Amino acid sequence: MRNILVVISGPSGVGKGTIVKLLLDADKSLVESVSCTTRAPRAGEENGKDYFFISKEEFSDRIAANDFLEYDEHFGNFYGTPRSFVERQLKEKSVILEIEVVGALNVKRLMPSSAVLIMVAPPSMEELEKRLSGRGSEGDEELKTRMQRVRYELDQAPLYDYVIVNDDSRETMRKIREIIRREKEKTI
Ligand code: 5GP
């Protein structure tokens, strides 16, 4: 069976992090890529686990060295997928990327036969807004900007291979595992 690049996107607050954690716990043949970012760590985030937190200077140097498979600017911060990690891991395992839509579409363009794009959508916009404001890490203005971004991201869903409405994290995890199983069996 082939190894694939499972690209998971979805608006902020939709529950991607929980789903990815459940996937990694359920299937030891999967590995997650840890991205680099120039944004500051949030409370509880760990360097090397949630992200590699690096300076803008280091990020620019790494762009110049072609170290990123893809990168994008998001709300004034840069985010990038380390190329060598992904390429090395793909020889042995399927790799999960949790990235936003611009990056996801770039990965599909660069690696069309390995990348499987999965969009996780909220059950409703109201539900998502409730979850986002309940998180408490965003102010009113930022919440508004994030909700605009949510609409933009969901509009890109037709460009994805799969869209899954996240009513229940475990159920969503099971659906994604089934997609991964079928995609790995393809002969492309
Ligand atoms: P946050 O700051 O909330 O952790 O992430 C903001 C957005 O950046 C999320 O949609 C997340 O999926 C995305 N993101 C995280 N890592 C990467 C990456 O390496 N590349 C791209 N393009 N987006 C990323």
PDB file of C-alpha atoms and ligand atoms in Angstrom:
ATOM      1  CA  MET A   1       0.000   0.000   0.000  1.00  0.00           C
ATOM      2  CA  ARG A   2       1.188   3.499  -0.740  1.00  0.00           C
ATOM      3  CA  ASN A   3       1.796   6.251   1.808  1.00  0.00           C
ATOM      4  CA  ILE A   4      -0.230   9.424   1.461  1.00  0.00           C
ATOM      5  CA  LEU A   5      -0.168  13.004   2.640  1.00  0.00           C
ATOM      6  CA  VAL A   6      -3.387  13.608   4.557  1.00  0.00           C
ATOM      7  CA  VAL A   7      -4.039  17.344   4.474  1.00  0.00           C
ATOM      8  CA  ILE A   8      -6.629  18.465   7.003  1.00  0.00           C
ATOM      9  CA  SER A   9      -8.051  21.984   6.861  1.00  0.00           C
ATOM     10  CA  GLY A  10     -11.023  23.687   8.375  1.00  0.00           C
ATOM     11  CA  PRO A  11     -11.876  26.929  10.058  1.00  0.00           C
ATOM     12  CA  SER A  12     -10.378  27.938  13.356  1.00  0.00           C
ATOM     13  CA  GLY A  13     -12.394  26.405  16.217  1.00  0.00           C
ATOM     14  CA  VAL A  14     -13.849  23.535  14.180  1.00  0.00           C
ATOM     15  CA  GLY A  15     -12.006  20.935  16.258  1.00  0.00           C
ATOM     16  CA  LYS A  16      -9.194  19.896  13.883  1.00  0.00           C
ATOM     17  CA  GLY A  17      -6.689  19.545  16.722  1.00  0.00           C
ATOM     18  CA  THR A  18      -8.865  17.082  18.656  1.00  0.00           C
ATOM     19  CA  ILE A  19      -9.549  15.051  15.511  1.00  0.00           C
ATOM     20  CA  VAL A  20      -5.872  14.851  14.577  1.00  0.00           C
ATOM     21  CA  LYS A  21      -5.011  13.740  18.112  1.00  0.00           C
ATOM     22  CA  LEU A  22      -7.662  10.990  17.971  1.00  0.00           C
ATOM     23  CA  LEU A  23      -6.330   9.875  14.571  1.00  0.00           C
ATOM     24  CA  LEU A  24      -2.753   9.672  15.815  1.00  0.00           C
ATOM     25  CA  ASP A  25      -3.837   7.715  18.918  1.00  0.00           C
ATOM     26  CA  ALA A  26      -5.915   5.299  16.829  1.00  0.00           C
ATOM     27  CA  ASP A  27      -3.407   4.638  14.058  1.00  0.00           C
ATOM     28  CA  LYS A  28       0.277   4.328  14.878  1.00  0.00           C
ATOM     29  CA  SER A  29       1.183   4.168  11.202  1.00  0.00           C
ATOM     30  CA  LEU A  30       0.355   7.876  10.918  1.00  0.00           C
ATOM     31  CA  VAL A  31       2.696  10.710  11.829  1.00  0.00           C
ATOM     32  CA  GLU A  32       1.951  14.422  12.107  1.00  0.00           C
ATOM     33  CA  SER A  33       4.199  17.069  10.636  1.00  0.00           C
ATOM     34  CA  VAL A  34       5.037  19.894  13.054  1.00  0.00           C
ATOM     35  CA  SER A  35       4.967  23.251  11.247  1.00  0.00           C
ATOM     36  CA  CYS A  36       7.162  26.288  11.808  1.00  0.00           C
ATOM     37  CA  THR A  37       5.475  29.553  12.722  1.00  0.00           C
ATOM     38  CA  THR A  38       6.459  33.114  13.540  1.00  0.00           C
ATOM     39  CA  ARG A  39       3.443  33.630  15.818  1.00  0.00           C
ATOM     40  CA  ALA A  40       3.890  33.684  19.596  1.00  0.00           C
ATOM     41  CA  PRO A  41       3.023  30.497  21.489  1.00  0.00           C
ATOM     42  CA  ARG A  42      -0.430  30.393  23.138  1.00  0.00           C
ATOM     43  CA  ALA A  43      -0.753  29.264  26.743  1.00  0.00           C
ATOM     44  CA  GLY A  44       0.058  25.583  27.014  1.00  0.00           C
ATOM     45  CA  GLU A  45       1.693  25.277  23.587  1.00  0.00           C
ATOM     46  CA  GLU A  46       5.066  23.588  23.440  1.00  0.00           C
ATOM     47  CA  ASN A  47       7.941  24.307  21.086  1.00  0.00           C
ATOM     48  CA  GLY A  48       8.602  21.287  18.865  1.00  0.00           C
ATOM     49  CA  LYS A  49       5.240  19.710  19.681  1.00  0.00           C
ATOM     50  CA  ASP A  50       2.556  22.195  18.603  1.00  0.00           C
ATOM     51  CA  TYR A  51       4.861  24.209  16.364  1.00  0.00           C
ATOM     52  CA  PHE A  52       8.489  25.157  16.012  1.00  0.00           C
ATOM     53  CA  PHE A  53       8.275  28.797  17.102  1.00  0.00           C
ATOM     54  CA  ILE A  54      10.890  30.725  15.130  1.00  0.00           C
ATOM     55  CA  SER A  55      11.706  34.368  14.372  1.00  0.00           C
ATOM     56  CA  LYS A  56      10.770  36.156  11.128  1.00  0.00           C
ATOM     57  CA  GLU A  57      14.483  36.274  10.260  1.00  0.00           C
ATOM     58  CA  GLU A  58      14.889  32.537  10.633  1.00  0.00           C
ATOM     59  CA  PHE A  59      11.694  31.966   8.654  1.00  0.00           C
ATOM     60  CA  SER A  60      13.016  34.116   5.763  1.00  0.00           C
ATOM     61  CA  ASP A  61      16.344  32.267   5.821  1.00  0.00           C
ATOM     62  CA  ARG A  62      14.517  28.966   5.637  1.00  0.00           C
ATOM     63  CA  ILE A  63      12.379  30.156   2.707  1.00  0.00           C
ATOM     64  CA  ALA A  64      15.585  31.135   0.897  1.00  0.00           C
ATOM     65  CA  ALA A  65      17.074  27.696   1.621  1.00  0.00           C
ATOM     66  CA  ASN A  66      13.954  26.047   0.099  1.00  0.00           C
ATOM     67  CA  ASP A  67      13.295  24.359   3.449  1.00  0.00           C
ATOM     68  CA  PHE A  68       9.504  24.589   3.213  1.00  0.00           C
ATOM     69  CA  LEU A  69       7.268  22.358   1.138  1.00  0.00           C
ATOM     70  CA  GLU A  70       4.765  25.225   1.318  1.00  0.00           C
ATOM     71  CA  TYR A  71       4.349  28.320   3.449  1.00  0.00           C
ATOM     72  CA  ASP A  72       1.784  31.047   3.811  1.00  0.00           C
ATOM     73  CA  GLU A  73       1.078  34.213   5.730  1.00  0.00           C
ATOM     74  CA  HIS A  74      -1.989  34.067   7.942  1.00  0.00           C
ATOM     75  CA  PHE A  75      -3.127  37.011  10.105  1.00  0.00           C
ATOM     76  CA  GLY A  76       0.329  38.598   9.864  1.00  0.00           C
ATOM     77  CA  ASN A  77       2.223  35.476  10.858  1.00  0.00           C
ATOM     78  CA  PHE A  78       4.057  32.973   8.701  1.00  0.00           C
ATOM     79  CA  TYR A  79       3.394  29.242   8.784  1.00  0.00           C
ATOM     80  CA  GLY A  80       5.410  26.639   6.885  1.00  0.00           C
ATOM     81  CA  THR A  81       5.613  22.878   6.420  1.00  0.00           C
ATOM     82  CA  PRO A  82       9.163  21.492   6.786  1.00  0.00           C
ATOM     83  CA  ARG A  83       9.992  19.793   3.491  1.00  0.00           C
ATOM     84  CA  SER A  84      12.684  17.342   4.658  1.00  0.00           C
ATOM     85  CA  PHE A  85      10.540  15.938   7.503  1.00  0.00           C
ATOM     86  CA  VAL A  86       7.601  15.264   5.184  1.00  0.00           C
ATOM     87  CA  GLU A  87       9.704  13.741   2.398  1.00  0.00           C
ATOM     88  CA  ARG A  88      11.629  11.509   4.827  1.00  0.00           C
ATOM     89  CA  GLN A  89       8.521  10.319   6.699  1.00  0.00           C
ATOM     90  CA  LEU A  90       6.573   9.565   3.515  1.00  0.00           C
ATOM     91  CA  LYS A  91       9.043   6.767   2.729  1.00  0.00           C
ATOM     92  CA  GLU A  92       7.774   4.917   5.829  1.00  0.00           C
ATOM     93  CA  LYS A  93       4.415   6.341   6.865  1.00  0.00           C
ATOM     94  CA  SER A  94       1.443   8.428   5.891  1.00  0.00           C
ATOM     95  CA  VAL A  95       1.818  11.997   7.079  1.00  0.00           C
ATOM     96  CA  ILE A  96      -0.853  14.360   8.437  1.00  0.00           C
ATOM     97  CA  LEU A  97      -0.643  18.094   7.774  1.00  0.00           C
ATOM     98  CA  GLU A  98      -3.052  20.411   9.580  1.00  0.00           C
ATOM     99  CA  ILE A  99      -2.822  23.546   7.446  1.00  0.00           C
ATOM    100  CA  GLU A 100      -5.026  26.310   6.079  1.00  0.00           C
ATOM    101  CA  VAL A 101      -6.554  26.333   2.585  1.00  0.00           C
ATOM    102  CA  VAL A 102      -3.902  28.234   0.596  1.00  0.00           C
ATOM    103  CA  GLY A 103      -1.180  25.896   1.853  1.00  0.00           C
ATOM    104  CA  ALA A 104      -3.369  22.846   1.284  1.00  0.00           C
ATOM    105  CA  LEU A 105      -4.024  23.770  -2.338  1.00  0.00           C
ATOM    106  CA  ASN A 106      -0.297  24.377  -2.860  1.00  0.00           C
ATOM    107  CA  VAL A 107       0.495  20.929  -1.483  1.00  0.00           C
ATOM    108  CA  LYS A 108      -2.063  19.389  -3.862  1.00  0.00           C
ATOM    109  CA  ARG A 109      -0.441  21.226  -6.785  1.00  0.00           C
ATOM    110  CA  LEU A 110       3.061  20.112  -5.764  1.00  0.00           C
ATOM    111  CA  MET A 111       2.218  16.516  -4.848  1.00  0.00           C
ATOM    112  CA  PRO A 112      -1.008  15.728  -6.725  1.00  0.00           C
ATOM    113  CA  SER A 113      -0.826  11.964  -6.440  1.00  0.00           C
ATOM    114  CA  SER A 114       0.103  11.802  -2.724  1.00  0.00           C
ATOM    115  CA  ALA A 115      -2.017  14.614  -1.273  1.00  0.00           C
ATOM    116  CA  VAL A 116      -5.557  13.886  -0.100  1.00  0.00           C
ATOM    117  CA  LEU A 117      -7.360  17.060   0.930  1.00  0.00           C
ATOM    118  CA  ILE A 118      -9.961  16.827   3.691  1.00  0.00           C
ATOM    119  CA  MET A 119     -11.993  19.823   4.832  1.00  0.00           C
ATOM    120  CA  VAL A 120     -13.564  19.645   8.293  1.00  0.00           C
ATOM    121  CA  ALA A 121     -16.682  21.839   8.403  1.00  0.00           C
ATOM    122  CA  PRO A 122     -18.701  22.989  11.429  1.00  0.00           C
ATOM    123  CA  PRO A 123     -22.296  21.747  11.912  1.00  0.00           C
ATOM    124  CA  SER A 124     -23.387  25.406  11.641  1.00  0.00           C
ATOM    125  CA  MET A 125     -21.894  28.899  11.617  1.00  0.00           C
ATOM    126  CA  GLU A 126     -23.670  29.696  14.906  1.00  0.00           C
ATOM    127  CA  GLU A 127     -22.128  26.679  16.559  1.00  0.00           C
ATOM    128  CA  LEU A 128     -18.659  27.679  15.355  1.00  0.00           C
ATOM    129  CA  GLU A 129     -19.010  31.288  16.523  1.00  0.00           C
ATOM    130  CA  LYS A 130     -20.072  30.000  19.927  1.00  0.00           C
ATOM    131  CA  ARG A 131     -17.026  27.731  20.108  1.00  0.00           C
ATOM    132  CA  LEU A 132     -14.654  30.494  18.966  1.00  0.00           C
ATOM    133  CA  SER A 133     -15.881  33.092  21.457  1.00  0.00           C
ATOM    134  CA  GLY A 134     -15.900  30.474  24.225  1.00  0.00           C
ATOM    135  CA  ARG A 135     -12.219  29.821  23.630  1.00  0.00           C
ATOM    136  CA  GLY A 136     -11.480  33.240  25.109  1.00  0.00           C
ATOM    137  CA  SER A 137      -8.154  33.708  23.325  1.00  0.00           C
ATOM    138  CA  GLU A 138      -9.568  36.171  20.763  1.00  0.00           C
ATOM    139  CA  GLY A 139     -10.876  39.718  21.255  1.00  0.00           C
ATOM    140  CA  ASP A 140     -14.046  41.038  19.523  1.00  0.00           C
ATOM    141  CA  GLU A 141     -12.222  42.471  16.500  1.00  0.00           C
ATOM    142  CA  GLU A 142     -10.168  39.361  16.056  1.00  0.00           C
ATOM    143  CA  LEU A 143     -13.286  37.210  16.357  1.00  0.00           C
ATOM    144  CA  LYS A 144     -14.919  39.201  13.540  1.00  0.00           C
ATOM    145  CA  THR A 145     -11.853  38.841  11.300  1.00  0.00           C
ATOM    146  CA  ARG A 146     -11.706  35.133  12.072  1.00  0.00           C
ATOM    147  CA  MET A 147     -15.403  34.662  11.176  1.00  0.00           C
ATOM    148  CA  GLN A 148     -14.770  36.334   7.794  1.00  0.00           C
ATOM    149  CA  ARG A 149     -11.888  33.993   7.269  1.00  0.00           C
ATOM    150  CA  VAL A 150     -14.142  31.043   8.194  1.00  0.00           C
ATOM    151  CA  ARG A 151     -16.516  31.948   5.359  1.00  0.00           C
ATOM    152  CA  TYR A 152     -13.616  32.250   2.918  1.00  0.00           C
ATOM    153  CA  GLU A 153     -12.209  28.874   3.949  1.00  0.00           C
ATOM    154  CA  LEU A 154     -15.562  27.077   3.700  1.00  0.00           C
ATOM    155  CA  ASP A 155     -16.032  28.565   0.213  1.00  0.00           C
ATOM    156  CA  GLN A 156     -12.941  26.608  -0.894  1.00  0.00           C
ATOM    157  CA  ALA A 157     -14.528  23.271   0.076  1.00  0.00           C
ATOM    158  CA  PRO A 158     -15.358  22.306  -3.552  1.00  0.00           C
ATOM    159  CA  LEU A 159     -11.604  22.226  -4.277  1.00  0.00           C
ATOM    160  CA  TYR A 160     -11.088  19.579  -1.607  1.00  0.00           C
ATOM    161  CA  ASP A 161     -11.290  15.815  -2.129  1.00  0.00           C
ATOM    162  CA  TYR A 162     -13.570  15.347   0.893  1.00  0.00           C
ATOM    163  CA  VAL A 163     -15.696  17.507   3.189  1.00  0.00           C
ATOM    164  CA  ILE A 164     -16.751  16.158   6.572  1.00  0.00           C
ATOM    165  CA  VAL A 165     -19.157  17.910   8.923  1.00  0.00           C
ATOM    166  CA  ASN A 166     -17.785  17.559  12.427  1.00  0.00           C
ATOM    167  CA  ASP A 167     -20.824  16.743  14.579  1.00  0.00           C
ATOM    168  CA  ASP A 168     -18.832  14.420  16.788  1.00  0.00           C
ATOM    169  CA  SER A 169     -15.002  14.186  16.948  1.00  0.00           C
ATOM    170  CA  ARG A 170     -14.880  10.380  17.270  1.00  0.00           C
ATOM    171  CA  GLU A 171     -17.265   9.862  14.383  1.00  0.00           C
ATOM    172  CA  THR A 172     -15.246  12.316  12.252  1.00  0.00           C
ATOM    173  CA  MET A 173     -12.035  10.490  13.190  1.00  0.00           C
ATOM    174  CA  ARG A 174     -13.586   7.171  12.092  1.00  0.00           C
ATOM    175  CA  LYS A 175     -14.700   8.669   8.782  1.00  0.00           C
ATOM    176  CA  ILE A 176     -11.203  10.032   8.118  1.00  0.00           C
ATOM    177  CA  ARG A 177      -9.610   6.676   8.990  1.00  0.00           C
ATOM    178  CA  GLU A 178     -11.876   5.020   6.438  1.00  0.00           C
ATOM    179  CA  ILE A 179     -10.884   7.601   3.793  1.00  0.00           C
ATOM    180  CA  ILE A 180      -7.195   7.018   4.578  1.00  0.00           C
ATOM    181  CA  ARG A 181      -7.636   3.242   4.315  1.00  0.00           C
ATOM    182  CA  ARG A 182      -9.294   3.524   0.908  1.00  0.00           C
ATOM    183  CA  GLU A 183      -6.862   6.127  -0.432  1.00  0.00           C
ATOM    184  CA  LYS A 184      -3.863   3.986   0.579  1.00  0.00           C
ATOM    185  CA  GLU A 185      -5.293   1.100  -1.437  1.00  0.00           C
ATOM    186  CA  LYS A 186      -5.443   3.160  -4.617  1.00  0.00           C
ATOM    187  CA  THR A 187      -2.827   2.358  -7.243  1.00  0.00           C
ATOM    188  CA  ILE A 188      -2.480   5.853  -8.802  1.00  0.00           C
TER     189      ILE A 188
HETATM  190  P1  5GP B   1      -3.157  28.832  14.564  1.00  0.00           P
HETATM  191  O1  5GP B   1      -2.407  30.122  14.671  1.00  0.00           O
HETATM  192  O2  5GP B   1      -4.592  28.962  15.008  1.00  0.00           O
HETATM  193  O3  5GP B   1      -2.418  27.682  15.228  1.00  0.00           O
HETATM  194  O4  5GP B   1      -3.198  28.441  13.017  1.00  0.00           O
HETATM  195  C1  5GP B   1      -3.721  29.292  12.067  1.00  0.00           C
HETATM  196  C2  5GP B   1      -3.893  28.552  10.758  1.00  0.00           C
HETATM  197  O5  5GP B   1      -2.629  28.206  10.194  1.00  0.00           O
HETATM  198  C3  5GP B   1      -4.669  27.233  10.900  1.00  0.00           C
HETATM  199  O6  5GP B   1      -5.637  27.177   9.872  1.00  0.00           O
HETATM  200  C4  5GP B   1      -3.609  26.189  10.715  1.00  0.00           C
HETATM  201  O7  5GP B   1      -4.156  24.987  10.178  1.00  0.00           O
HETATM  202  C5  5GP B   1      -2.690  26.876   9.726  1.00  0.00           C
HETATM  203  N1  5GP B   1      -1.345  26.293   9.659  1.00  0.00           N
HETATM  204  C6  5GP B   1      -0.647  25.655  10.618  1.00  0.00           C
HETATM  205  N2  5GP B   1       0.530  25.237  10.158  1.00  0.00           N
HETATM  206  C7  5GP B   1       0.587  25.580   8.850  1.00  0.00           C
HETATM  207  C8  5GP B   1       1.560  25.392   7.793  1.00  0.00           C
HETATM  208  O8  5GP B   1       2.625  24.809   7.963  1.00  0.00           O
HETATM  209  N3  5GP B   1       1.253  25.901   6.581  1.00  0.00           N
HETATM  210  C9  5GP B   1       0.083  26.553   6.328  1.00  0.00           C
HETATM  211  N4  5GP B   1      -0.124  26.982   5.100  1.00  0.00           N
HETATM  212  N5  5GP B   1      -0.855  26.747   7.282  1.00  0.00           N
HETATM  213  C10 5GP B   1      -0.600  26.258   8.521  1.00  0.00           C
END
